[in-house]
mmCIF file of C-alpha atoms and ligand atoms in Angstrom:
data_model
loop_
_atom_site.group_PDB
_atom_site.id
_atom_site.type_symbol
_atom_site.label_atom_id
_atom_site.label_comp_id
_atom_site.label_asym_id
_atom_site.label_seq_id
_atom_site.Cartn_x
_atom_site.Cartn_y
_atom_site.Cartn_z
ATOM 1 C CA UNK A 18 -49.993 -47.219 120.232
ATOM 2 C CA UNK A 19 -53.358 -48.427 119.089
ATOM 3 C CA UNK A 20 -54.770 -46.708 116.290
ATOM 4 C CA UNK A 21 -58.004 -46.100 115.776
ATOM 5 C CA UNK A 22 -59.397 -46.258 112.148
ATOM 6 C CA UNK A 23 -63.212 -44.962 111.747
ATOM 7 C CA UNK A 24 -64.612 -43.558 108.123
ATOM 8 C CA UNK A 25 -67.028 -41.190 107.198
ATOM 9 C CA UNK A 26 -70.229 -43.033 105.355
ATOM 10 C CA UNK A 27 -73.103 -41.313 103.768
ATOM 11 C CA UNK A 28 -74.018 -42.520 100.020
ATOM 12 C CA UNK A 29 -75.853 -39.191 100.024
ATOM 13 C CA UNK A 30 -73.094 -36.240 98.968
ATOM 14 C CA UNK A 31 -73.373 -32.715 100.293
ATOM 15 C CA UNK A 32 -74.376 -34.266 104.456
ATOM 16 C CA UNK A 33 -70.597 -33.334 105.735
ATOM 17 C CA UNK A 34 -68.681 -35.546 105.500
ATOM 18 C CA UNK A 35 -65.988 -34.252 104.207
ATOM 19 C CA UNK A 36 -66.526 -31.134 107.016
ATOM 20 C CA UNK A 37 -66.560 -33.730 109.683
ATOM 21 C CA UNK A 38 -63.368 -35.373 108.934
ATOM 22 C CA UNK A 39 -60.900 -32.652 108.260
ATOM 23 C CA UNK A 40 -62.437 -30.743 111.419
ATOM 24 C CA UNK A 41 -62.849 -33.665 113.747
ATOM 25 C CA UNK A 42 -58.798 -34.233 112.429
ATOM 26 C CA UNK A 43 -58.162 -31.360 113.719
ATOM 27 C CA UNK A 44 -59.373 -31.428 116.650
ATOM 28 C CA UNK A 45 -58.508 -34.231 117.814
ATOM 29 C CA UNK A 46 -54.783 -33.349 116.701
ATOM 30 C CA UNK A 47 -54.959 -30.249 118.600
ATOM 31 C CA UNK A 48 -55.834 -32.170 121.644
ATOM 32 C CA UNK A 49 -52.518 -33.988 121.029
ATOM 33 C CA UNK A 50 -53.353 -36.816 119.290
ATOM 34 C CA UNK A 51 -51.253 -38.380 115.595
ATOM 35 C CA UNK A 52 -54.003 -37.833 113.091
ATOM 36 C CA UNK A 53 -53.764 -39.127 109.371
ATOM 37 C CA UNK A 54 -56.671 -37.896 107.090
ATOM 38 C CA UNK A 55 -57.326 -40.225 104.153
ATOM 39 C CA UNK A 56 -58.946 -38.389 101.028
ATOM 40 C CA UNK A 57 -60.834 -41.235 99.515
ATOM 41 C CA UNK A 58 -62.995 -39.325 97.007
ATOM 42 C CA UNK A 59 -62.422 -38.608 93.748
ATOM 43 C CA UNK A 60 -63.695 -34.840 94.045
ATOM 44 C CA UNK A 61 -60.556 -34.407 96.165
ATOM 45 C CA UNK A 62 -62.562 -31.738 98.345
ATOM 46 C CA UNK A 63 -60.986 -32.937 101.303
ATOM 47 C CA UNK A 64 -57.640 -32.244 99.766
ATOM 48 C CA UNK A 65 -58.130 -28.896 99.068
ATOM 49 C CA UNK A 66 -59.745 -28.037 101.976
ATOM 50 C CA UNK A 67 -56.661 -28.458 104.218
ATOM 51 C CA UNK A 68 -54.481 -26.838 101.644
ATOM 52 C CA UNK A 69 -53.055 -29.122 99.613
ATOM 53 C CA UNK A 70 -52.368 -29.505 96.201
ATOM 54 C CA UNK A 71 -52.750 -32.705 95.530
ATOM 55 C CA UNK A 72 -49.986 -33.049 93.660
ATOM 56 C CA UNK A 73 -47.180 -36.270 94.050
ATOM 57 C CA UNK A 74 -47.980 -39.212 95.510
ATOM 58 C CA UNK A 75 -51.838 -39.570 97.126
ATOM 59 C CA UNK A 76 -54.395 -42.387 97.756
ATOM 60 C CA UNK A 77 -54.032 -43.525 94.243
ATOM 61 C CA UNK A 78 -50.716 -44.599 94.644
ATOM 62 C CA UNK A 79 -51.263 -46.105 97.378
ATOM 63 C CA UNK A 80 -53.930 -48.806 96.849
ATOM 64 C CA UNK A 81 -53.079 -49.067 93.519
ATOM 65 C CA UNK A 82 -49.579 -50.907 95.006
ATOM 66 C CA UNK A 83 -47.510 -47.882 93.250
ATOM 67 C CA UNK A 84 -45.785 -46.893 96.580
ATOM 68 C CA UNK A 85 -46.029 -47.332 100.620
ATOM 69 C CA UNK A 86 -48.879 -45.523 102.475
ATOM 70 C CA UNK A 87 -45.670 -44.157 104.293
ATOM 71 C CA UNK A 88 -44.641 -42.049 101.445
ATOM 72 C CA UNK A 89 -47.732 -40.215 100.353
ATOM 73 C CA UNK A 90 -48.459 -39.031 104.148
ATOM 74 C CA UNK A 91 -48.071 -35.326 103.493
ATOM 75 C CA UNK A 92 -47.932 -32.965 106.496
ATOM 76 C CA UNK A 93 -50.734 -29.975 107.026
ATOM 77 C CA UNK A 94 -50.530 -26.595 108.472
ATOM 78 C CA UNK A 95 -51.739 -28.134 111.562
ATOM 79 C CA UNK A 96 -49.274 -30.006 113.822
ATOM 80 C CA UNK A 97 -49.942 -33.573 114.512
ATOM 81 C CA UNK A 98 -52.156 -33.373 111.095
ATOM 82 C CA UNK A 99 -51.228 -35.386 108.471
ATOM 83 C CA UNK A 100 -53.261 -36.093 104.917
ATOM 84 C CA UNK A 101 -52.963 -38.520 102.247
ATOM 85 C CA UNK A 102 -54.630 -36.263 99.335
ATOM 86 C CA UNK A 103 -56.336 -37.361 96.346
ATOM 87 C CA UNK A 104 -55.702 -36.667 93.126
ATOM 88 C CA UNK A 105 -57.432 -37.417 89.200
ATOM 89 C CA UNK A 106 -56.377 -40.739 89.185
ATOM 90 C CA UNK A 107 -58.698 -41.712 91.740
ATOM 91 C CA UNK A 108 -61.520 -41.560 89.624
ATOM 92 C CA UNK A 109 -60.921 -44.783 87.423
ATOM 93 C CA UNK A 110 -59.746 -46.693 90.360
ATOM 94 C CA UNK A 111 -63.342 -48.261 91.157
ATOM 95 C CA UNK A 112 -62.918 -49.407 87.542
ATOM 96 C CA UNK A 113 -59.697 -50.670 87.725
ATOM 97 C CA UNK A 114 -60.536 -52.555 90.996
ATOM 98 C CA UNK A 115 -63.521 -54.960 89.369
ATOM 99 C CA UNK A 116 -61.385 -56.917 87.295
ATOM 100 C CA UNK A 117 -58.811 -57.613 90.352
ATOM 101 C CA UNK A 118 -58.925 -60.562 92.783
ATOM 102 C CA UNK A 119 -59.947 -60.110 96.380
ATOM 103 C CA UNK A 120 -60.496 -56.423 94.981
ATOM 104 C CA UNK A 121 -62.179 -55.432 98.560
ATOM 105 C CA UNK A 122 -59.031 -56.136 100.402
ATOM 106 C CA UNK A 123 -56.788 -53.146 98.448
ATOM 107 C CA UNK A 124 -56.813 -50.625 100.649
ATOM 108 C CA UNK A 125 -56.790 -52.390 103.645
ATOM 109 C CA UNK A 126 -53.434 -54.128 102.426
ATOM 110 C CA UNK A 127 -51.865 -51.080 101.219
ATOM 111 C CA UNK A 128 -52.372 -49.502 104.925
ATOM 112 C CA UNK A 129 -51.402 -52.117 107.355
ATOM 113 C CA UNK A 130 -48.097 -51.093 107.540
ATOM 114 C CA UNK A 131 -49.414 -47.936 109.145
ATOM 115 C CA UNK A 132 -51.384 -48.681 111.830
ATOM 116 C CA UNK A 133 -48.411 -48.521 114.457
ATOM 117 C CA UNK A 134 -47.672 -44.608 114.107
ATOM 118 C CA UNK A 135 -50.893 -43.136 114.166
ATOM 119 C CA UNK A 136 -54.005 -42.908 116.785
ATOM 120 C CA UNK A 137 -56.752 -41.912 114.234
ATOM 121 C CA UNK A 138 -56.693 -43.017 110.889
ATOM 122 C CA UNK A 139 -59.656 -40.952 109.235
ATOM 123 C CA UNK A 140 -61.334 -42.087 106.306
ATOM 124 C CA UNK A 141 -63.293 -39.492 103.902
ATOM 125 C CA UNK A 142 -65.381 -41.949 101.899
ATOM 126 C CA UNK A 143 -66.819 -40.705 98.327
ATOM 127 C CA UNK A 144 -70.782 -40.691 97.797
ATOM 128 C CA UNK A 145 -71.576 -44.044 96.819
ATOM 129 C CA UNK A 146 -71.455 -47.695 97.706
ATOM 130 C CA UNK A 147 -69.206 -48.725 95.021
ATOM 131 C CA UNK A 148 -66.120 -50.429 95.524
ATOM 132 C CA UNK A 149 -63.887 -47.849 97.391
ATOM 133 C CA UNK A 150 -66.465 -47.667 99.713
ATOM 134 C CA UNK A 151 -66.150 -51.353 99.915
ATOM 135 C CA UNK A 152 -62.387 -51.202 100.382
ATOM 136 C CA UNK A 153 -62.813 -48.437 103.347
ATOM 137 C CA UNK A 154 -65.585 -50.509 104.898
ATOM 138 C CA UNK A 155 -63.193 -53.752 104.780
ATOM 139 C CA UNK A 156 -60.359 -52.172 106.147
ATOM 140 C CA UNK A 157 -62.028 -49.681 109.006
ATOM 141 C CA UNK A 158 -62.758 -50.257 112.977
ATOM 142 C CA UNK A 159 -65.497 -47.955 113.114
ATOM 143 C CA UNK A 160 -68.214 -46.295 110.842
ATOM 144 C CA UNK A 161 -69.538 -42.389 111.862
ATOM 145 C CA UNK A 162 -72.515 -41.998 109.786
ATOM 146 C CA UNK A 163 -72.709 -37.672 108.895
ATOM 147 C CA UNK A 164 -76.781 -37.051 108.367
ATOM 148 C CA UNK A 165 -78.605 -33.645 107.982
ATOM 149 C CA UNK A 166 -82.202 -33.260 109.577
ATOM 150 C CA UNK A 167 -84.090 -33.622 106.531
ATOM 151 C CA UNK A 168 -87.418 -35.800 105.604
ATOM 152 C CA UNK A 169 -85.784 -38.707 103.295
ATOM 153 C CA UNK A 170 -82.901 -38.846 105.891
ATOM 154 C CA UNK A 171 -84.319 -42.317 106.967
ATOM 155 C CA UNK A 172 -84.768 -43.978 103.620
ATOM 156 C CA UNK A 173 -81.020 -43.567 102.750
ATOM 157 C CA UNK A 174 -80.256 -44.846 106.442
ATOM 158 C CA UNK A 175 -81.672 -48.335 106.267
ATOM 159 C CA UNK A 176 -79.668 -49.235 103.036
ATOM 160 C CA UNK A 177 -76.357 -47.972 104.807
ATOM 161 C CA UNK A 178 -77.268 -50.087 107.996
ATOM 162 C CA UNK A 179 -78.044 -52.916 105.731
ATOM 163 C CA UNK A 180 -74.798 -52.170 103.255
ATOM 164 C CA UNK A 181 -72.475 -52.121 106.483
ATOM 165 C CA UNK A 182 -74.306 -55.485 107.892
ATOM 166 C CA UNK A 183 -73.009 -56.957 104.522
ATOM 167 C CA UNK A 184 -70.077 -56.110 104.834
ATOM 168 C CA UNK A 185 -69.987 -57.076 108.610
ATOM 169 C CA UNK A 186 -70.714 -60.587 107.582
ATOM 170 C CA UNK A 187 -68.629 -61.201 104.586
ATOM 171 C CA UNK A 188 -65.778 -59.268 104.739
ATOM 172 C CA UNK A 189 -65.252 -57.405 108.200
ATOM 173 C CA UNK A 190 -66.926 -59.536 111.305
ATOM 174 C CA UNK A 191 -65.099 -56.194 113.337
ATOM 175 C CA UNK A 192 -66.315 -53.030 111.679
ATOM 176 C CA UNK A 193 -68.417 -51.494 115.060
ATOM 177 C CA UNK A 194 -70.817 -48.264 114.169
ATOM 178 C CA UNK A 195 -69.392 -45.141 116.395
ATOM 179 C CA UNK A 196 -72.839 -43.291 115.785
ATOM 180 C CA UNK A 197 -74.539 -41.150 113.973
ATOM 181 C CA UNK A 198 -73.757 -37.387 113.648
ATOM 182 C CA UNK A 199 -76.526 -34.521 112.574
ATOM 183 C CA UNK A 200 -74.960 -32.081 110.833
ATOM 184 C CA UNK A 201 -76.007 -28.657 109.406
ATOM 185 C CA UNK A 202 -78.339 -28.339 112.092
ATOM 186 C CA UNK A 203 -80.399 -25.008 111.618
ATOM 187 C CA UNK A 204 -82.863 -24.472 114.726
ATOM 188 C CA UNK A 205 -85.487 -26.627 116.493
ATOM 189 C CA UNK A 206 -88.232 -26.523 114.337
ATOM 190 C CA UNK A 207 -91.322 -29.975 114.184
ATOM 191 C CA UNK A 208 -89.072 -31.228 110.923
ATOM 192 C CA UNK A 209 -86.248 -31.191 113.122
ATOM 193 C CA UNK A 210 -87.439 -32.579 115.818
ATOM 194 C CA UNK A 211 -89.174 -35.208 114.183
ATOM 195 C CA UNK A 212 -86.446 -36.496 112.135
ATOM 196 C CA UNK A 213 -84.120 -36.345 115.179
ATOM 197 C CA UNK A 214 -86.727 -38.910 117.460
ATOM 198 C CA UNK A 215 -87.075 -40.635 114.167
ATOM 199 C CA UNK A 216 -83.812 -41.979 113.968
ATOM 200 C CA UNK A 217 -83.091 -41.560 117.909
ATOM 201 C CA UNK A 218 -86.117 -44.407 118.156
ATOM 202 C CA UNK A 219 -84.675 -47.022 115.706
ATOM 203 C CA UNK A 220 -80.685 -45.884 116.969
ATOM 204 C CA UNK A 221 -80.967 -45.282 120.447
ATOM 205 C CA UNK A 222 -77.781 -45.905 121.308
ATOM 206 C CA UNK A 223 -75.689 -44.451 117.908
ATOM 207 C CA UNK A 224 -76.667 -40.795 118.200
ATOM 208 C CA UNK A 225 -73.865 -38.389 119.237
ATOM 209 C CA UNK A 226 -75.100 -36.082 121.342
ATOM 210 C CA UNK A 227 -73.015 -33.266 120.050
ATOM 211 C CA UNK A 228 -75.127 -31.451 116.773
ATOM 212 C CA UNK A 229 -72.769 -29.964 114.257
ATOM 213 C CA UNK A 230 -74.868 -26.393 113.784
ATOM 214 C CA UNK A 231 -74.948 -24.749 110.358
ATOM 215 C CA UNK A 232 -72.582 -22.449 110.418
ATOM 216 C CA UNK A 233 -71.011 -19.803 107.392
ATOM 217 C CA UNK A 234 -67.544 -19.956 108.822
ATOM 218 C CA UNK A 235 -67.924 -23.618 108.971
ATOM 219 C CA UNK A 236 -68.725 -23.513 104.908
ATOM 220 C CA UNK A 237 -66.208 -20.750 104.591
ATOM 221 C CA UNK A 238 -62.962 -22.797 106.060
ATOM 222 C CA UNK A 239 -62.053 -25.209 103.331
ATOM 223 C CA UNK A 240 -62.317 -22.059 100.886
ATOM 224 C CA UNK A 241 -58.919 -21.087 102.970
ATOM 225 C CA UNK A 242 -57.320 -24.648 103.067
ATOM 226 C CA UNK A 243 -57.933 -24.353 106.768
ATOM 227 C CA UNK A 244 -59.776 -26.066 109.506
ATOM 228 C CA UNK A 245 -62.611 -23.937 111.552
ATOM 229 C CA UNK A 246 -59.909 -24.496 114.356
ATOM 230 C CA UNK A 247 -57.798 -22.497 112.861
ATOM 231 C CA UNK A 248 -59.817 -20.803 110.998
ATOM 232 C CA UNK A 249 -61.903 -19.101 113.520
ATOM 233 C CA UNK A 250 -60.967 -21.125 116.870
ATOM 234 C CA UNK A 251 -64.338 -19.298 119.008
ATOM 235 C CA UNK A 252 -67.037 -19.851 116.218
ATOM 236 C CA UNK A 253 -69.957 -22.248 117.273
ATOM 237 C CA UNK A 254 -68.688 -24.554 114.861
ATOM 238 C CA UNK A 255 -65.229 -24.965 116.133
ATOM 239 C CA UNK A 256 -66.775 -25.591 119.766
ATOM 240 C CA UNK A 257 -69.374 -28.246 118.299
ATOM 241 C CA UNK A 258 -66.044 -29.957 116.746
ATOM 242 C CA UNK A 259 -63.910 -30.114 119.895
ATOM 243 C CA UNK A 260 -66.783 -31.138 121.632
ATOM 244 C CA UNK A 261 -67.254 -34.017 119.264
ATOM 245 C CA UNK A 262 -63.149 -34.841 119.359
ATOM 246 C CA UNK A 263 -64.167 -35.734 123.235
ATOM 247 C CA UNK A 264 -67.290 -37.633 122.632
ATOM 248 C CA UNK A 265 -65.570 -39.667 119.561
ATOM 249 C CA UNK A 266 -62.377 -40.861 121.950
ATOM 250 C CA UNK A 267 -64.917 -41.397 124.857
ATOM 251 C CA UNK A 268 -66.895 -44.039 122.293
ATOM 252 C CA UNK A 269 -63.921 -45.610 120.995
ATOM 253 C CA UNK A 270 -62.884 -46.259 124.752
ATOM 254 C CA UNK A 271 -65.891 -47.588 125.433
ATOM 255 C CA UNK A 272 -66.080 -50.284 122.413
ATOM 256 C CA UNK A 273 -62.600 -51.252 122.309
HETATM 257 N N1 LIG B 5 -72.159 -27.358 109.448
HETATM 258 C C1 LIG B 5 -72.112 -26.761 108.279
HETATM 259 N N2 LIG B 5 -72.539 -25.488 108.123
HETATM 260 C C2 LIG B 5 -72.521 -24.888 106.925
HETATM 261 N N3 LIG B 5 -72.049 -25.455 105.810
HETATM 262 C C3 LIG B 5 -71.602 -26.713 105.889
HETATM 263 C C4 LIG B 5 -71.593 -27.434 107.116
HETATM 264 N N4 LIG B 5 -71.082 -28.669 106.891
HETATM 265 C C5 LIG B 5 -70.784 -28.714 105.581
HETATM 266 N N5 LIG B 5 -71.095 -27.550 104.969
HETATM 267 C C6 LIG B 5 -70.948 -27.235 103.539
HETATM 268 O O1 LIG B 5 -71.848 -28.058 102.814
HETATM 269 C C7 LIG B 5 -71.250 -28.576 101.646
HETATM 270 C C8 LIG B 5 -71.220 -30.101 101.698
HETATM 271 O O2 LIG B 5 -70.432 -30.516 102.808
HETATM 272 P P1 LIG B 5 -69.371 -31.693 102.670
HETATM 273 O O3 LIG B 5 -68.695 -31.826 103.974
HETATM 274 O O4 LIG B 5 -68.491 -31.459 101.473
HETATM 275 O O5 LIG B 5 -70.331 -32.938 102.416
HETATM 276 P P2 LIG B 5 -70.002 -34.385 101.808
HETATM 277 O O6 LIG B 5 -68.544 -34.663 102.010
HETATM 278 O O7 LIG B 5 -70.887 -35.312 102.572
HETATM 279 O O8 LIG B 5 -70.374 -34.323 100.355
HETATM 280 C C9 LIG B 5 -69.861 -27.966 101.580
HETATM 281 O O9 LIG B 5 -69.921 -26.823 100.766
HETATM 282 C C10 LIG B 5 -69.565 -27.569 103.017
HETATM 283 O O10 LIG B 5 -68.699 -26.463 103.119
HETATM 284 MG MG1 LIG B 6 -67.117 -35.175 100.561
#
């Protein structure tokens, strides 16, 4: 089996990320595939929003050497889904991590023992560029980069392209861009539009062509530890989802 490990990367919070990877999971797990959902944020929304408590062993553990990835995989109500949660430790881990050496290469240590089980390992990445960031972008195949229509949308877009050209040269000559995703997508209006051929004209290529629509059942899911899948398997949001599961194992076919 050849997994397939991709992470979420906006530095902005509140864009979907979090959204996109436990419902993308989902899908994708529904359409048969082995899914393991990495909570890499302190905030541990991703966590709760499949249902889980967060407590025993999570991501933590894990990087900080305290115990195999193996043993912290925790099942979900959704066959074929599988999470490693987060929990309060997480939040003094980018401290702990400076003082280290080769402190980029943590998490991609503590998961190679993984990557023959699985076919998408998906990483939820916390709001910044700091150094778990780092340690997803050194350890992942592929980037999906979560954006919502707005004005500034393009400002915070250059210094992730240039952050994950860094990283491309230093520490990960692999690490491919899958696309880029609008989410929370209201209506057509000129804003839209604009901001959509905005980035379309610099990215021709990176735009999924599947637009994750604001949706209240979307917002509503993780408030019931359960995917929109599950949640409410007709709702526009779960279609724009499974729709996305397609386009994101068409890509990774593609760019293998
Ligand atoms: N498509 C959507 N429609 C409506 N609400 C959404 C949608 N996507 C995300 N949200 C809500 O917006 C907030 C931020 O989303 P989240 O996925 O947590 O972003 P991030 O992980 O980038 O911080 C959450 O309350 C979430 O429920
Ligand atoms: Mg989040």
């Amino acid at each position: 089996m050849s997994v397939k490990k991709i992470i979420f990367l906006n530095q902005k919070g509140g864009v979907g990320k979090t959204t996109t990877v436990v419902n993308l999971g989902s899908a994708l797990a529904q359409m048969g595939k082995k899914v393991l959902i990495l909570d890499l944020d302190s905030q541990g929304n991703l966590t709760s929003g499949i249902g889980s408590d967060g407590r025993g062993l999570g991501m933590y553990e894990v990087i900080a050497g305290k115990c195999s990835a193996q043993d912290a995989c925790q099942k979900t109500l959704v066959d074929n889904l599988f999470i490693i949660p987060s929990n309060i430790h997480m939040a003094g881990l980018n401290i702990e991590l400076v003082a280290q050496y080769e402190r980029e290469l943590f998490l991609k240590r503590a998961l190679e023992s993984l990557d023959d089980s699985w076919d998408y390992i998906l990483g939820d990445c916390p709001p910044s560029l700091g150094l778990v960031t780092v340690n997803a972008m050194t350890w992942a195949q592929y980037v999906i980069i979560p954006m919502q229509c707005e004005y500034y949308a393009m400002e915070g877009l250059n210094l992730l392209m240039r952050t994950i050209g860094n990283i491309k040269k230093s520490l990960n000559p692999d690490l491919k861009i899958l696309g880029i995703l609008f989410t929370m997508f209201i209506k057509r209006t000129k804003l839209t539009t604009e901001v959509v051929d905005d980035v379309s004209s610099y990215f021709p290529d990176l735009i999924f062509s599947t637009i994750i629509p604001r949706s209240i059942r979307l917002a509503e899911a993780p408030s019931h530890g359960l995917p929109i899948n599950i949640y409410d398997g007709r709702s526009n949001g779960a279609k724009a989802y499974g729709s996305l599961a397609k386009e994101v194992e068409k890509r990774v076919g593609k760019l293998k």
